[in-house]
XYZ file of N, CA and C in Angstrom:
267
model
N -12.794 -7.786 -6.765
C -11.459 -7.145 -6.599
C -10.463 -7.928 -5.651
N -9.377 -8.107 -5.953
C -8.321 -8.846 -5.603
C -7.813 -8.407 -3.953
N -8.014 -9.247 -2.988
C -7.400 -8.455 -1.729
C -6.014 -8.544 -1.702
N -5.513 -7.825 -0.697
C -3.967 -7.605 -0.785
C -3.209 -8.865 -0.528
N -3.637 -9.703 0.496
C -3.131 -10.929 0.709
C -3.244 -11.863 -0.532
N -4.197 -11.946 -1.239
C -4.295 -13.018 -2.111
C -3.386 -12.444 -3.495
N -3.372 -11.250 -3.656
C -2.331 -10.748 -4.622
C -0.887 -11.133 -4.181
N -0.705 -10.874 -3.002
C 0.723 -11.084 -2.665
C 1.094 -12.901 -2.798
N -0.023 -13.595 -2.443
C 0.142 -15.029 -2.724
C 0.281 -15.537 -4.311
N -0.410 -14.634 -4.948
C -0.236 -14.804 -6.666
C 1.129 -14.437 -7.078
N 1.629 -13.474 -6.557
C 3.210 -12.886 -6.766
C 4.038 -14.124 -6.463
N 3.886 -14.414 -5.249
C 4.873 -15.389 -4.688
C 4.665 -16.809 -5.448
N 3.681 -17.297 -5.685
C 3.259 -18.444 -6.542
C 3.858 -18.271 -8.145
N 3.737 -16.988 -8.597
C 4.329 -16.995 -9.869
C 5.630 -17.112 -9.989
N 6.163 -16.417 -8.805
C 7.719 -16.442 -8.811
C 8.336 -17.972 -8.526
N 7.528 -18.657 -7.815
C 8.017 -20.153 -7.627
C 7.669 -20.915 -8.842
N 6.786 -20.639 -9.639
C 6.788 -21.217 -10.960
C 7.586 -20.902 -11.994
N 8.089 -19.413 -11.889
C 9.265 -19.234 -12.895
C 10.473 -19.991 -12.539
N 10.759 -20.249 -11.265
C 11.915 -20.862 -10.673
C 11.827 -22.259 -11.095
N 10.763 -22.816 -11.295
C 10.682 -24.507 -11.599
C 10.876 -24.513 -13.217
N 10.533 -23.644 -14.110
C 10.929 -23.732 -15.478
C 12.420 -24.256 -15.703
N 13.510 -23.577 -15.173
C 15.022 -24.007 -15.519
C 15.173 -25.380 -14.625
N 14.417 -25.414 -13.382
C 14.610 -26.822 -12.859
C 13.890 -28.026 -13.755
N 12.820 -27.592 -14.239
C 12.235 -28.677 -14.867
C 13.240 -29.088 -16.261
N 13.480 -28.046 -16.967
C 14.275 -28.091 -18.089
C 15.690 -28.681 -17.802
N 16.404 -28.685 -16.760
C 17.419 -29.179 -16.095
C 17.168 -31.027 -16.237
N 16.005 -31.221 -16.105
C 15.739 -32.736 -15.924
C 15.735 -33.308 -17.419
N 15.457 -32.646 -18.369
C 15.317 -33.071 -19.704
C 16.386 -32.706 -20.621
N 17.278 -31.945 -20.365
C 18.469 -31.496 -21.324
C 19.700 -31.071 -20.572
N 20.758 -31.337 -21.171
C 22.080 -31.049 -20.338
C 22.419 -29.571 -20.559
N 21.792 -28.804 -21.600
C 21.993 -27.473 -21.849
C 21.642 -26.412 -20.861
N 20.827 -26.977 -19.919
C 20.523 -26.067 -18.754
C 21.188 -26.655 -17.522
N 22.107 -25.598 -17.128
C 23.084 -26.175 -15.957
C 22.944 -25.074 -14.905
N 21.960 -25.006 -14.006
C 21.839 -23.962 -12.827
C 22.569 -24.680 -11.703
N 23.174 -24.051 -10.951
C 23.926 -24.387 -9.791
C 22.889 -23.854 -8.530
N 23.062 -24.180 -7.447
C 22.189 -23.771 -6.214
C 22.341 -22.358 -6.211
N 23.407 -21.628 -6.294
C 23.725 -20.348 -6.402
C 22.816 -19.734 -7.437
N 22.810 -20.325 -8.408
C 21.832 -19.631 -9.544
C 20.492 -19.676 -9.096
N 19.799 -20.691 -8.417
C 18.419 -20.637 -7.931
C 18.276 -19.648 -6.849
N 19.574 -19.518 -5.986
C 19.230 -18.582 -4.822
C 19.187 -17.206 -5.429
N 20.225 -16.845 -6.290
C 20.004 -15.519 -6.913
C 18.888 -15.282 -7.601
N 18.254 -16.156 -8.331
C 17.066 -16.049 -9.210
C 15.853 -15.695 -8.280
N 15.863 -16.718 -7.108
C 14.766 -16.526 -6.041
C 14.793 -15.140 -5.528
N 16.199 -14.744 -5.118
C 16.178 -13.266 -4.432
C 15.662 -12.416 -5.318
N 16.145 -12.445 -6.708
C 15.743 -11.400 -7.710
C 13.995 -11.357 -7.649
N 13.478 -12.702 -8.133
C 12.065 -12.747 -8.354
C 11.239 -12.389 -6.934
N 11.600 -12.799 -6.055
C 10.690 -12.572 -4.804
C 10.948 -11.230 -4.165
N 12.206 -10.650 -4.339
C 12.630 -9.356 -3.993
C 11.636 -8.305 -4.869
N 11.664 -8.715 -6.075
C 10.895 -7.562 -7.112
C 9.549 -7.862 -6.863
N 9.033 -8.897 -6.583
C 7.489 -9.414 -6.468
C 7.046 -8.579 -5.168
N 7.894 -8.709 -4.091
C 7.632 -8.100 -2.626
C 7.678 -6.507 -2.549
N 8.546 -6.321 -3.533
C 8.748 -4.661 -3.616
C 7.688 -4.134 -4.397
N 7.116 -4.655 -5.490
C 5.792 -4.349 -6.206
C 4.701 -4.619 -5.310
N 4.618 -5.400 -4.573
C 3.308 -5.579 -3.608
C 3.567 -4.371 -2.553
N 4.808 -3.969 -2.069
C 4.865 -2.884 -1.063
C 4.428 -1.547 -1.957
N 4.842 -1.325 -2.965
C 4.378 -0.084 -3.866
C 2.999 -0.093 -4.111
N 2.263 -1.176 -4.382
C 0.842 -1.312 -4.705
C 0.188 -1.224 -3.077
N 0.686 -1.308 -2.057
C -0.040 -1.193 -0.839
C 0.052 0.265 -0.337
N 1.355 0.773 -0.525
C 1.514 2.153 0.079
C 1.411 3.521 -0.791
N 1.352 3.168 -1.892
C 1.529 4.470 -3.078
C 0.005 4.632 -3.590
N -0.613 5.682 -3.235
C -1.967 5.903 -3.586
C -2.321 6.255 -4.960
N -1.537 6.908 -5.500
C -1.739 7.564 -6.939
C -1.286 6.371 -8.037
N -2.237 6.049 -8.627
C -2.284 5.037 -9.637
C -1.208 5.263 -10.753
N -1.088 6.440 -11.142
C -0.040 6.835 -12.150
C 1.333 6.280 -11.557
N 1.625 6.793 -10.489
C 2.800 6.495 -9.939
C 3.121 5.139 -9.448
N 1.941 4.428 -8.858
C 2.305 3.050 -8.667
C 2.445 2.203 -9.901
N 2.009 2.620 -11.059
C 2.277 1.747 -12.421
C 3.712 2.197 -12.772
N 4.006 3.296 -12.666
C 5.523 3.749 -13.178
C 6.326 3.168 -12.094
N 6.140 3.089 -10.942
C 7.364 2.366 -9.848
C 7.453 0.921 -10.151
N 6.170 0.311 -10.421
C 6.161 -1.126 -10.755
C 6.901 -1.497 -11.885
N 6.670 -0.702 -13.078
C 7.335 -0.894 -14.250
C 8.941 -0.690 -13.991
N 9.191 0.438 -13.481
C 10.700 0.729 -13.133
C 11.177 -0.498 -12.406
N 10.750 -1.311 -11.557
C 11.132 -2.365 -10.704
C 11.232 -3.401 -11.558
N 10.226 -3.764 -12.519
C 10.349 -4.841 -13.373
C 11.656 -4.517 -14.543
N 11.922 -3.367 -14.994
C 12.884 -2.973 -15.733
C 14.219 -3.032 -15.117
N 14.558 -2.725 -13.799
C 15.575 -3.011 -13.090
C 15.866 -4.572 -12.913
N 14.837 -5.207 -12.719
C 15.052 -6.783 -12.544
C 15.486 -7.330 -13.973
N 14.943 -6.917 -15.101
C 15.225 -7.290 -16.134
C 16.642 -7.007 -16.642
N 17.181 -5.895 -16.546
C 18.514 -5.482 -16.743
C 19.516 -6.153 -15.725
N 19.342 -6.447 -14.514
C 20.005 -7.335 -13.754
C 20.155 -8.617 -14.363
N 19.120 -9.369 -14.549
C 18.770 -10.635 -15.058
C 19.520 -10.794 -16.342
N 19.597 -9.839 -17.484
C 20.119 -9.926 -18.523
C 21.727 -9.789 -18.332
N 21.917 -9.019 -17.345
C 23.515 -8.646 -17.079
C 24.092 -9.937 -16.672
N 23.491 -10.710 -15.715
C 24.115 -11.834 -15.090
C 24.001 -13.095 -16.112
N 23.000 -13.057 -17.091
C 23.025 -14.139 -18.120
C 24.059 -13.810 -19.251
N 24.263 -12.876 -19.641
C 25.020 -12.501 -20.781
C 26.158 -11.192 -20.666
N 25.906 -10.622 -19.842
C 26.689 -9.401 -19.586
C 26.816 -8.371 -20.568
N 25.866 -7.480 -20.465
C 25.692 -6.534 -21.558
C 26.463 -5.169 -21.300
N 26.724 -5.131 -19.992
C 27.472 -3.994 -19.654
C 28.846 -3.982 -19.295
């Protein structure tokens, strides 16, 4: 079983690795042009969602509710990300 601190570290490392994807792409192509504000926004969204999911996993005891809340947080993250990327709303 994964300890709570190890799970948090995995979440934070995953978010960091996701931020390295556009950073690395910027080194090889001119089509990816993120500014510092883009990276800060993405970091707030990714780390905020990850920490929120970790909080839910630690505090909510009912497994079904934990899963539902984490899925809801991820859906909200995706909707915000899509809105910022292409403006669907």
